[in-house]
XYZ file of C-alpha atoms in Angstrom:
767
model
C 151.414 56.541 158.055
C 147.655 57.317 158.940
C 148.294 54.493 161.457
C 151.235 55.192 163.171
C 149.484 59.320 163.656
C 146.376 57.417 165.299
C 148.831 55.517 167.633
C 150.456 58.568 168.303
C 147.610 60.626 168.935
C 145.993 57.435 171.677
C 149.596 57.605 173.241
C 149.120 61.300 174.028
C 145.483 61.512 174.825
C 146.468 58.587 177.446
C 148.579 60.869 179.133
C 146.654 63.852 178.844
C 143.590 62.017 180.958
C 145.174 59.297 182.699
C 148.251 61.538 184.113
C 146.185 62.805 187.582
C 146.225 60.338 190.492
C 143.252 58.597 190.690
C 141.405 58.898 187.968
C 140.786 55.162 186.438
C 139.136 54.993 189.670
C 137.045 57.502 189.751
C 136.350 56.263 186.390
C 136.081 52.626 186.729
C 134.660 52.254 190.290
C 132.252 53.489 192.539
C 133.107 54.201 196.720
C 131.821 54.220 199.291
C 133.432 56.711 201.467
C 136.928 57.473 201.805
C 139.911 55.151 201.190
C 139.716 51.912 203.507
C 141.187 52.498 206.945
C 139.455 55.740 207.167
C 136.726 56.743 209.727
C 135.249 58.609 207.128
C 136.787 62.235 208.719
C 137.387 64.704 206.160
C 138.195 67.267 208.890
C 136.815 69.948 211.173
C 134.113 72.796 211.067
C 134.791 76.309 212.812
C 133.138 75.134 215.983
C 135.312 71.556 216.409
C 132.399 69.593 214.883
C 134.169 66.480 212.903
C 133.132 66.798 209.204
C 132.253 63.515 207.491
C 131.776 62.896 203.969
C 128.373 61.954 202.557
C 127.980 58.912 200.655
C 128.247 59.325 197.318
C 127.013 56.849 194.071
C 129.102 56.843 190.537
C 131.930 59.495 190.459
C 132.472 59.296 186.850
C 130.424 60.938 184.185
C 132.111 60.717 180.331
C 134.278 58.350 178.627
C 136.993 59.168 176.135
C 137.360 57.567 172.241
C 139.666 57.709 169.715
C 138.008 58.105 166.673
C 138.902 56.318 163.373
C 140.229 53.457 165.443
C 141.927 51.153 162.605
C 142.701 48.039 164.824
C 141.123 44.461 164.300
C 139.940 43.864 168.081
C 136.930 45.646 169.233
C 137.983 49.396 171.242
C 138.037 48.975 174.990
C 135.993 51.965 176.313
C 135.948 51.633 180.372
C 134.560 50.015 183.259
C 131.512 49.928 184.882
C 131.437 48.549 188.911
C 129.834 48.645 191.837
C 130.422 47.855 195.501
C 127.871 45.493 195.493
C 129.406 43.068 193.286
C 131.088 40.584 195.882
C 132.363 38.629 192.492
C 130.139 35.691 192.850
C 128.582 36.449 189.962
C 125.032 37.939 191.420
C 125.385 41.518 189.779
C 124.595 41.771 186.720
C 125.402 45.466 184.700
C 123.117 46.602 182.229
C 123.650 49.658 179.554
C 120.900 51.485 177.890
C 120.825 54.710 175.762
C 122.897 56.070 172.139
C 123.701 53.041 170.672
C 124.051 50.330 173.071
C 124.083 47.112 171.669
C 124.698 48.382 168.501
C 127.804 50.625 168.638
C 128.584 49.754 172.161
C 128.737 46.813 174.139
C 128.772 45.524 177.929
C 130.192 42.474 179.503
C 127.510 41.741 181.832
C 129.272 40.272 184.480
C 132.760 42.234 184.604
C 131.167 45.799 183.414
C 133.630 46.255 180.341
C 132.271 48.380 177.482
C 133.410 48.414 174.281
C 133.113 49.902 170.544
C 131.988 47.630 168.467
C 132.779 50.156 164.987
C 134.811 52.565 163.917
C 133.396 56.178 164.810
C 133.652 59.205 163.195
C 133.446 62.394 165.335
C 132.235 64.779 162.217
C 129.220 62.356 162.199
C 128.567 62.691 165.635
C 130.675 63.708 168.857
C 129.273 61.969 171.358
C 126.887 59.334 172.917
C 124.494 59.874 175.814
C 124.235 56.288 177.849
C 122.627 55.276 180.919
C 124.151 52.190 183.120
C 122.417 50.415 186.285
C 123.551 47.598 188.138
C 120.852 44.546 188.672
C 120.103 41.579 190.838
C 120.717 38.488 188.016
C 118.271 36.004 190.225
C 115.656 38.461 191.116
C 116.402 41.351 188.438
C 116.092 43.721 191.372
C 118.130 47.427 190.761
C 121.252 47.136 193.511
C 121.591 51.303 192.673
C 119.908 53.645 190.817
C 120.508 54.275 187.169
C 123.159 56.728 185.981
C 123.814 58.792 182.599
C 127.512 58.886 181.332
C 128.756 60.473 177.858
C 131.110 59.106 175.714
C 132.755 61.364 173.805
C 134.940 60.874 170.594
C 138.165 62.485 170.488
C 139.038 64.036 167.513
C 142.228 63.149 165.245
C 143.234 65.715 162.286
C 141.572 63.089 159.524
C 140.062 65.991 157.557
C 141.501 68.448 155.015
C 140.859 72.205 154.824
C 138.302 72.581 152.139
C 137.691 75.607 149.950
C 134.052 76.864 149.447
C 134.934 77.229 145.543
C 136.883 75.598 143.033
C 137.298 78.426 141.034
C 137.172 81.605 142.044
C 136.984 84.884 139.632
C 138.427 88.068 140.217
C 139.378 91.709 138.668
C 141.480 94.539 139.627
C 142.516 97.647 137.692
C 145.452 97.660 136.035
C 148.532 99.807 137.262
C 146.809 99.171 140.875
C 149.081 100.144 143.844
C 150.577 97.820 145.977
C 148.138 95.936 149.065
C 145.220 96.580 146.512
C 143.036 93.884 147.892
C 141.437 91.877 144.693
C 138.956 88.726 146.884
C 139.078 86.924 149.696
C 138.819 83.034 149.950
C 137.691 80.779 152.658
C 138.680 77.413 153.458
C 136.985 75.081 155.996
C 137.930 72.243 158.364
C 135.843 69.378 159.880
C 137.863 68.688 162.259
C 137.188 70.265 165.958
C 138.245 73.287 166.367
C 138.149 73.738 170.269
C 140.685 70.982 170.541
C 144.139 70.916 169.254
C 145.453 72.551 165.820
C 143.515 70.210 163.579
C 141.344 72.979 162.396
C 143.509 76.043 163.028
C 143.867 76.721 158.821
C 146.935 78.831 157.582
C 146.707 80.501 153.768
C 149.488 80.575 151.371
C 150.115 81.164 147.973
C 151.709 78.280 145.756
C 151.174 80.293 142.381
C 151.208 83.986 140.868
C 154.247 85.291 143.238
C 155.508 87.796 142.863
C 152.449 89.655 141.732
C 149.999 88.691 144.361
C 150.214 88.211 148.257
C 147.414 86.249 150.834
C 147.313 87.065 154.211
C 147.550 83.785 155.845
C 145.186 84.152 158.851
C 142.331 85.388 156.870
C 142.868 84.516 153.085
C 142.830 87.814 151.541
C 144.409 88.234 148.189
C 146.577 91.690 147.678
C 148.321 93.257 144.994
C 152.356 92.854 145.761
C 153.811 94.335 142.450
C 153.271 98.010 141.072
C 152.580 98.607 137.576
C 151.148 95.917 136.321
C 149.973 96.381 132.733
C 146.599 95.337 131.558
C 148.019 95.702 127.669
C 151.086 93.534 128.725
C 149.444 90.867 130.753
C 145.492 90.642 131.427
C 145.408 87.504 133.062
C 146.817 85.654 136.207
C 146.021 82.226 137.392
C 146.644 82.163 141.495
C 146.833 79.113 143.329
C 146.462 79.300 147.030
C 146.795 76.975 149.817
C 144.940 76.081 153.088
C 146.577 73.580 155.490
C 145.790 72.842 158.983
C 147.556 72.288 162.272
C 148.781 75.502 161.891
C 151.069 74.896 158.764
C 153.034 72.744 160.878
C 154.551 69.742 159.486
C 152.312 67.098 159.474
C 148.979 69.046 158.435
C 146.777 68.467 155.579
C 146.333 70.782 153.049
C 143.331 71.739 150.533
C 143.832 74.318 147.215
C 142.158 76.112 144.921
C 142.587 78.487 141.877
C 141.828 82.357 141.517
C 141.251 83.533 138.025
C 142.427 87.346 138.347
C 141.797 89.536 135.511
C 143.022 93.223 134.539
C 140.403 95.586 133.863
C 141.121 98.511 132.112
C 141.931 101.887 132.707
C 142.273 104.683 130.802
C 146.142 104.687 130.512
C 147.004 105.299 126.864
C 146.602 107.934 124.687
C 145.358 107.613 121.310
C 148.181 108.055 118.369
C 147.805 108.311 115.034
C 149.381 105.730 112.739
C 150.418 108.232 110.114
C 151.362 112.036 110.090
C 149.490 113.148 106.511
C 146.451 110.904 105.252
C 145.380 111.940 101.464
C 142.560 111.131 99.825
C 141.453 111.462 96.026
C 137.566 112.315 95.251
C 135.726 113.625 91.933
C 134.570 116.687 91.557
C 131.157 115.011 90.769
C 130.570 113.711 94.060
C 127.359 114.262 96.394
C 127.026 116.382 99.164
C 127.262 114.290 101.913
C 129.487 111.520 100.856
C 132.387 110.287 102.440
C 135.196 111.224 101.590
C 137.175 108.787 103.539
C 138.723 107.115 106.766
C 141.079 107.990 109.248
C 141.808 106.601 112.953
C 144.061 106.383 115.640
C 145.032 103.682 117.769
C 144.367 103.213 121.669
C 145.412 100.608 123.447
C 143.042 100.718 125.682
C 139.540 98.939 125.484
C 135.740 100.440 126.135
C 134.569 103.397 126.969
C 138.471 104.158 127.700
C 139.061 103.386 124.034
C 136.537 106.139 122.906
C 137.243 108.857 121.037
C 136.734 112.092 119.220
C 137.841 113.646 116.046
C 137.531 117.665 115.287
C 139.096 119.598 112.354
C 141.037 122.331 114.065
C 142.159 123.808 110.366
C 141.155 124.189 107.076
C 141.849 126.013 103.555
C 138.654 125.931 102.954
C 136.172 126.449 105.245
C 133.236 124.533 105.581
C 134.257 122.399 102.542
C 134.791 119.423 104.721
C 133.353 118.078 108.454
C 134.632 114.902 110.487
C 132.278 112.742 112.702
C 133.317 109.437 114.790
C 131.978 106.289 114.183
C 130.702 105.008 117.489
C 131.441 101.301 116.281
C 135.418 101.372 114.984
C 135.828 104.425 116.537
C 137.386 105.615 112.809
C 136.984 109.556 112.002
C 134.372 109.638 108.988
C 135.278 113.078 106.551
C 132.413 114.306 104.918
C 131.784 116.747 101.918
C 129.583 119.888 102.869
C 129.891 121.633 99.788
C 129.946 120.611 96.020
C 133.663 120.561 95.262
C 134.940 122.329 91.742
C 137.804 121.247 89.864
C 138.467 124.243 87.966
C 137.841 126.589 91.092
C 140.096 124.634 93.729
C 141.829 121.485 92.676
C 143.246 120.490 96.336
C 142.346 121.176 99.954
C 144.252 120.813 103.619
C 143.208 120.211 106.997
C 144.263 119.403 110.644
C 142.455 116.694 112.239
C 142.540 116.371 115.948
C 141.644 113.054 118.131
C 141.117 113.144 121.887
C 139.758 110.822 124.357
C 136.220 111.113 125.488
C 136.733 109.399 128.918
C 139.865 110.915 130.711
C 141.339 109.482 134.213
C 142.713 112.798 136.160
C 145.093 109.992 137.621
C 147.256 109.657 134.432
C 147.448 113.001 133.687
C 151.038 112.793 134.486
C 151.731 110.069 131.232
C 150.554 112.983 128.862
C 148.492 114.263 126.902
C 145.449 112.141 125.505
C 145.243 113.866 122.247
C 146.654 113.622 118.587
C 147.133 115.598 115.838
C 147.171 114.695 111.791
C 147.548 116.148 108.625
C 144.714 115.447 105.397
C 145.117 116.024 101.688
C 142.311 115.637 100.231
C 142.916 116.207 96.051
C 140.178 116.927 93.817
C 139.850 115.109 90.690
C 138.502 116.719 86.884
C 135.408 114.971 86.175
C 133.923 115.616 82.274
C 130.646 117.923 83.150
C 127.458 119.462 81.607
C 127.212 122.669 79.997
C 126.075 125.294 82.629
C 123.608 127.774 81.800
C 124.269 131.532 82.986
C 121.227 131.655 84.701
C 118.959 129.397 86.540
C 115.804 130.184 84.466
C 115.014 132.575 81.589
C 111.756 135.491 81.018
C 111.159 136.530 77.477
C 108.786 139.102 76.412
C 106.884 139.141 73.012
C 103.898 140.840 70.972
C 101.700 138.633 69.458
C 101.622 140.266 66.376
C 105.275 139.407 65.986
C 106.157 137.997 62.945
C 107.577 134.434 62.029
C 111.466 133.940 62.612
C 111.669 137.056 64.967
C 114.142 136.591 68.324
C 112.932 136.949 71.286
C 115.724 136.823 73.522
C 118.671 133.939 74.038
C 120.078 131.159 76.264
C 124.013 131.234 76.955
C 125.369 127.858 78.227
C 129.413 127.110 78.443
C 131.555 124.137 79.682
C 133.071 124.127 82.970
C 135.479 122.002 81.818
C 139.606 123.054 80.869
C 138.662 122.077 77.154
C 135.523 124.347 77.313
C 133.724 122.048 74.493
C 131.234 123.529 72.048
C 127.581 123.567 73.372
C 124.465 122.744 70.964
C 121.000 124.202 71.806
C 117.844 122.663 71.067
C 114.264 122.694 72.383
C 112.572 119.858 74.438
C 109.573 119.171 72.376
C 107.941 118.034 75.041
C 107.553 121.147 76.058
C 106.706 122.483 72.668
C 104.380 119.794 71.260
C 102.993 122.527 68.720
C 106.275 123.823 67.616
C 105.529 127.443 68.327
C 109.352 128.418 68.874
C 112.488 127.503 67.840
C 116.376 127.998 68.811
C 119.472 128.129 66.706
C 121.723 125.511 67.739
C 124.841 127.540 68.081
C 124.270 130.936 69.463
C 120.865 130.035 71.780
C 118.650 132.650 70.126
C 115.035 131.885 70.567
C 112.857 132.861 67.858
C 109.057 132.410 67.142
C 108.446 129.569 64.400
C 104.268 129.945 64.552
C 101.883 132.865 65.024
C 100.915 133.510 68.569
C 97.961 134.288 70.115
C 97.417 135.442 73.557
C 93.670 135.162 74.025
C 94.493 131.545 73.351
C 98.244 131.317 75.284
C 99.321 133.983 76.616
C 102.435 131.883 78.144
C 104.447 129.588 77.183
C 106.650 127.243 79.375
C 109.115 125.680 77.111
C 112.606 123.639 78.393
C 116.243 124.594 76.400
C 118.467 122.134 76.351
C 122.509 122.769 76.213
C 124.430 119.127 74.814
C 128.281 118.847 74.159
C 129.445 118.432 71.015
C 132.087 116.021 71.755
C 130.246 114.125 74.393
C 126.658 114.237 73.451
C 125.630 112.602 77.128
C 127.098 115.727 78.759
C 123.066 117.421 78.870
C 121.858 120.068 80.814
C 118.325 121.896 80.866
C 117.119 125.507 81.888
C 113.246 126.823 81.696
C 112.473 129.424 79.815
C 109.124 131.460 80.417
C 107.947 133.000 77.468
C 104.851 135.989 77.907
C 102.896 137.219 74.943
C 102.308 140.513 74.978
C 98.377 141.580 74.061
C 97.811 144.005 71.076
C 94.848 145.543 69.574
C 93.634 142.676 66.952
C 90.327 141.658 68.288
C 86.996 143.724 67.881
C 83.957 143.806 70.938
C 81.309 141.965 70.365
C 77.927 140.803 72.283
C 78.774 137.393 74.143
C 75.660 135.787 72.672
C 72.878 136.651 69.578
C 71.398 139.249 72.718
C 67.495 139.619 72.790
C 65.614 141.494 75.371
C 61.872 142.861 75.320
C 60.502 146.095 76.052
C 56.761 146.604 77.896
C 53.911 148.533 75.699
C 53.606 150.823 78.769
C 57.651 151.754 78.936
C 58.410 155.474 79.077
C 60.946 157.531 77.565
C 64.416 156.869 78.570
C 63.928 152.961 79.226
C 64.469 149.884 78.498
C 67.302 147.278 78.980
C 70.966 146.154 78.814
C 73.561 144.765 76.637
C 77.373 143.413 77.501
C 80.239 143.576 75.677
C 81.551 139.800 76.026
C 85.436 141.246 75.637
C 85.598 143.933 78.725
C 82.586 142.679 80.053
C 81.088 146.666 79.429
C 77.283 147.896 79.858
C 75.438 149.362 77.183
C 72.132 151.401 77.767
C 69.318 150.841 75.318
C 67.076 153.314 75.894
C 63.163 154.150 74.460
C 62.641 157.412 72.127
C 58.903 156.989 72.954
C 56.099 156.729 75.394
C 54.523 153.477 74.297
C 54.395 150.422 71.804
C 51.731 148.603 70.212
C 52.647 145.221 69.924
C 49.670 144.472 67.466
C 51.507 147.050 64.638
C 55.235 145.682 65.337
C 55.840 143.315 67.955
C 59.651 142.885 66.673
C 62.645 145.536 66.524
C 65.704 144.501 65.429
C 68.671 147.241 66.199
C 72.034 147.101 65.380
C 74.500 148.203 67.775
C 78.415 149.008 66.620
C 80.835 148.237 69.388
C 84.419 150.071 68.969
C 87.309 149.964 71.602
C 89.603 152.699 72.389
C 93.000 151.362 71.217
C 94.815 152.479 68.216
C 94.369 150.691 65.499
C 90.680 151.108 66.450
C 88.440 147.839 66.275
C 84.859 147.364 66.147
C 82.184 145.415 65.108
C 78.644 145.799 64.398
C 75.872 143.287 66.293
C 71.791 143.074 66.204
C 69.957 143.437 69.067
C 66.623 141.873 69.227
C 63.800 143.534 71.813
C 60.021 142.021 71.434
C 57.249 144.490 72.539
C 55.474 142.425 75.706
C 52.373 143.225 78.150
C 53.805 144.601 81.609
C 52.551 144.920 84.879
C 53.023 148.106 86.753
C 56.301 147.332 88.044
C 57.638 146.578 84.450
C 57.492 142.459 85.260
C 56.484 140.941 81.568
C 53.122 139.385 81.866
C 52.558 138.471 77.804
C 54.624 138.251 74.933
C 53.388 137.951 71.115
C 52.998 134.169 69.841
C 56.022 134.282 68.291
C 57.778 135.119 71.445
C 56.155 132.666 73.772
C 57.079 129.977 71.050
C 60.567 131.093 71.346
C 60.444 130.735 75.107
C 58.304 126.931 75.330
C 60.540 125.387 72.949
C 62.750 123.122 73.711
C 66.440 123.566 74.029
C 68.797 121.804 71.098
C 69.898 119.323 73.937
C 66.400 118.295 74.881
C 65.822 117.576 71.057
C 68.756 115.031 70.742
C 68.117 113.568 73.929
C 64.641 112.427 72.632
C 65.903 111.655 68.900
C 68.787 109.289 71.197
C 65.931 107.361 72.757
C 64.144 106.694 69.518
C 67.186 105.529 68.343
C 67.320 103.204 71.208
C 64.215 101.716 71.126
C 64.432 101.011 67.576
C 67.545 99.117 67.796
C 65.746 97.040 70.481
C 62.567 96.277 68.196
C 65.135 95.066 65.188
C 67.316 93.013 67.816
C 63.861 91.031 69.079
C 62.668 90.306 65.334
C 66.300 89.175 65.064
C 66.297 86.996 67.627
C 62.756 85.693 67.366
C 63.799 84.763 63.675
C 67.022 82.646 64.898
C 65.010 80.963 67.629
C 65.036 77.212 66.801
C 61.447 75.937 65.470
C 59.920 73.483 67.934
C 58.634 70.307 66.036
C 55.157 69.948 64.589
C 54.120 67.326 66.748
C 54.797 67.682 70.609
C 51.760 65.805 72.143
C 51.905 62.592 73.283
C 48.121 62.471 72.564
C 48.955 63.085 68.575
C 48.275 59.954 66.708
C 49.953 61.176 63.631
C 52.541 59.234 62.202
C 55.793 59.733 64.129
C 59.149 58.757 64.314
C 60.530 58.482 67.628
C 64.526 58.213 68.227
C 66.442 56.240 70.831
C 69.969 56.457 71.942
C 70.389 53.241 73.165
C 71.758 50.450 70.923
C 70.281 46.901 69.353
C 71.715 43.545 69.744
C 71.851 43.380 66.276
C 70.341 41.490 63.454
C 69.977 38.641 65.401
C 68.108 40.329 68.246
C 64.106 39.489 67.983
C 63.263 39.980 71.622
C 64.692 43.615 72.631
C 61.337 45.098 70.900
C 57.772 44.007 69.882
C 57.619 44.132 66.222
C 53.495 43.342 66.526
C 53.126 47.071 66.321
C 54.745 46.884 62.406
C 51.864 44.912 61.085
C 50.019 47.985 59.740
C 51.300 48.465 55.964
C 49.299 51.491 55.646
C 51.145 53.268 58.426
C 54.057 52.816 56.455
C 56.401 56.595 56.263
C 58.844 56.773 53.708
C 62.148 58.018 54.987
C 62.927 61.122 56.482
C 65.966 63.505 55.932
C 68.155 64.080 58.624
C 67.370 67.039 60.797
C 70.724 67.711 62.155
C 72.366 67.609 58.252
C 71.325 70.093 55.860
C 70.995 68.252 52.516
C 72.816 69.837 49.564
C 70.018 68.250 47.031
C 66.978 67.260 47.365
C 66.715 63.396 46.114
C 63.153 62.095 44.246
C 61.206 60.839 46.465
C 60.921 56.658 46.984
C 57.567 55.596 45.941
C 55.905 52.487 47.987
C 53.936 49.684 46.305
C 51.268 48.692 47.753
C 51.343 44.942 49.119
C 48.484 42.764 48.825
C 47.069 41.797 51.857
C 48.056 38.236 52.912
C 47.235 35.969 55.492
C 50.608 35.773 57.220
C 50.737 37.413 59.817
C 54.621 38.360 59.926
C 54.889 38.785 56.080
C 53.681 42.343 56.110
C 56.548 42.861 58.774
C 59.325 41.466 57.079
C 58.402 43.277 53.708
C 58.473 46.343 55.790
C 61.623 46.049 57.448
C 63.054 44.876 54.244
C 61.903 48.002 52.184
C 63.253 49.949 54.972
C 66.556 48.469 54.746
C 66.897 49.357 51.462
C 65.699 53.076 51.840
C 68.173 53.315 54.519
C 71.233 51.929 52.480
C 70.275 53.764 49.976
C 69.980 57.175 51.632
C 72.926 59.674 50.869
C 72.001 61.488 54.030
C 72.602 58.692 56.576
C 75.353 58.614 58.802
C 78.385 56.427 58.267
C 78.073 54.659 61.896
C 75.883 52.197 63.024
C 72.478 52.966 63.966
C 69.256 52.162 65.297
C 66.136 53.018 63.506
C 62.891 52.638 65.027
C 58.996 52.784 63.435
C 55.682 52.709 65.164
C 52.391 53.121 64.037
C 48.980 51.831 65.668
C 48.444 48.914 63.053
C 44.409 48.185 61.874
C 41.168 47.483 63.031
C 41.222 49.918 65.944
C 38.312 50.693 67.665
C 38.269 54.352 68.153
C 38.956 54.362 64.460
C 41.994 57.051 63.152
C 41.570 60.288 64.646
C 44.115 62.016 62.047
C 42.630 65.195 60.069
C 44.067 63.611 56.903
C 41.594 60.709 56.878
C 38.555 62.909 57.964
C 37.473 62.961 54.225
C 34.951 59.941 53.784
C 34.125 60.627 50.238
C 36.318 58.874 47.305
C 35.973 62.085 45.517
C 39.597 63.449 43.623
C 41.221 66.253 45.314
C 44.158 67.715 44.121
C 47.343 68.126 46.461
C 49.519 69.822 43.976
C 49.356 72.881 45.758
C 51.476 71.410 48.709
C 54.545 70.952 46.779
C 54.538 74.935 46.231
C 54.544 75.445 49.791
C 58.492 75.101 49.830
C 60.696 71.710 51.484
C 59.351 71.743 54.845
C 55.592 70.365 53.282
C 57.724 68.124 50.788
C 57.004 64.751 52.671
C 53.109 65.463 53.028
C 53.403 66.423 48.797
C 55.201 63.612 48.252
C 52.809 61.173 49.976
C 49.399 62.937 48.854
C 50.749 62.996 45.303
C 51.762 59.818 44.970
C 48.814 58.325 46.105
C 46.771 60.395 43.186
C 49.318 58.758 41.070
C 49.077 55.586 41.803
C 44.627 55.790 41.824
C 44.967 57.239 38.153
C 47.456 53.791 37.376
């Protein structure tokens, strides 16, 4: 089919370009003048002078080549020819420029030009080349170089293409016919200046009868009135673009346009019911939600926004309605408390209306609706209710016990009208000063009152239903204690003042009443006083009030006689007065006593710590040469190990000590000391050591205080024949006189070892 199209186009091209006479000659040959046989005259001028046509070179300047050639042979372009060519082969044709040698090839002998490849006009529309004729043998140019153009002739080989594969558009619903929706555009890569290959015509394939398209501009418009979004919201429209002006054989392309109808407020809100009914308990709190109502609107977005309001109610101010913007529901809220016993049912009239109304659709009808609401109040068992929010009572402080000072009253607000039991919250009356009658609520005195101790009492009275003790209510009761004249006036303290020796008559000092803060002036009756004769005066003062019954008390005022200056300031009083003034206060004496007690406790604690402190060993110096037992924590190699220690230090038998008791274990009983026999001297170098070890082994085996585990006992002494001799104080006595060491046994267990050593030696000597 494509090949037939190409052939037909080639025929049309040939007819168009070769129909004029002499075209091939101009395109293919070079002339030197007029036609053969003429004198070269072309006419005469105004003066009758013959006109001659000047010599012209190449008279052609362009070739035409059909694009997308599908033949097997090379496509013929045209022929170059020079008048200098006699046909003897001496002329050679040369081609240069764009595509010369690669796309276009020339025959050097004949001047024929061929295209070697299939060309596409959409890639390159024309090529500029240069041609010349030269002598084959001398390579000299026979004529000047000429320029010519090879134009690629267009064929309809490109279909129209839209700028987008998918178009998205929106148009309001209920739009009038001819409302513009969107414009689509398709382009054709063919030559728009030649033929109809690039002339595009638009048409609609799908989407009728709702939409139409302008065939020249591609503008899509509405074609049907009253398109309702609530009926159908989305439309798929297929648009075709066809070249060749839409004629048969033209190429085409398509695209899809997705058109969405946008919403407008063309639907009023409507309640789904004309009557709504809600039940709510009377104990519901203020501000709680009573119920939800909702009107339906087919629109969406802001076109579906609604406002609810109450237009009628038999309980003004009891309820309120608001709009939940997220759900577009009407929320009914309680504004005043409910009381089942007072009103058991409420009726409301509610209206709903769109917020955004489009004037274009006023004719559709009113964009509002109304509904009735019935709210039924349910009974709840409520606690008793007091007649007052608080009570104030008064009582005189001298009132007798069980005197009734007032009463409270509460009743059950429910229909059953249960009996009420009264009581006092003892957390508000810890001293149990008052009590209340459980049946009638009478408050009476349970203990004596004292206004000076507590002028006001604030208690809390509770009322409880007999049938339901969990229903409790409280009320505050304020009790004021009235004053009676039951206290006599007295001085604040043991009042003491002074009077000057040179005081004048009717001068002295003042005294204050502790209760009413009254002042009493104490006046002198003579002009002078002598402190040597009498330094202290005790004046009894009787204080009485003016109430009924009158209360009085007698107090003693101490007046001291002192020496004063001219201004009446005290300078010197008697020794007793000075002592009293210079004495320490009770607080200072208590502080001093506490300090002394603390110091004594510190001394006792320090002495106790000294007694419990661990006693240091008697031998702590390395220079002490007295017998000492040194313990090590390393374990020996057993009985056969004779290389671990030097036993040469054990060869002095006189330094042998008897076993010591363990210091880490306090023995319960003292065992008699084991006396060591005096070993005779021997010449065996190791005999004394062997006997010493055997004796020590026997002592340790028979020691009940020895540990049950294996232990290593190490013994060391300086030996015999020391050059420095013994420095021990025990050997400082050089005489052989008898000494009595029995007193060592009386020094206690710490000196037992020493008593055994010297007491044993004496007995051996005696024997």
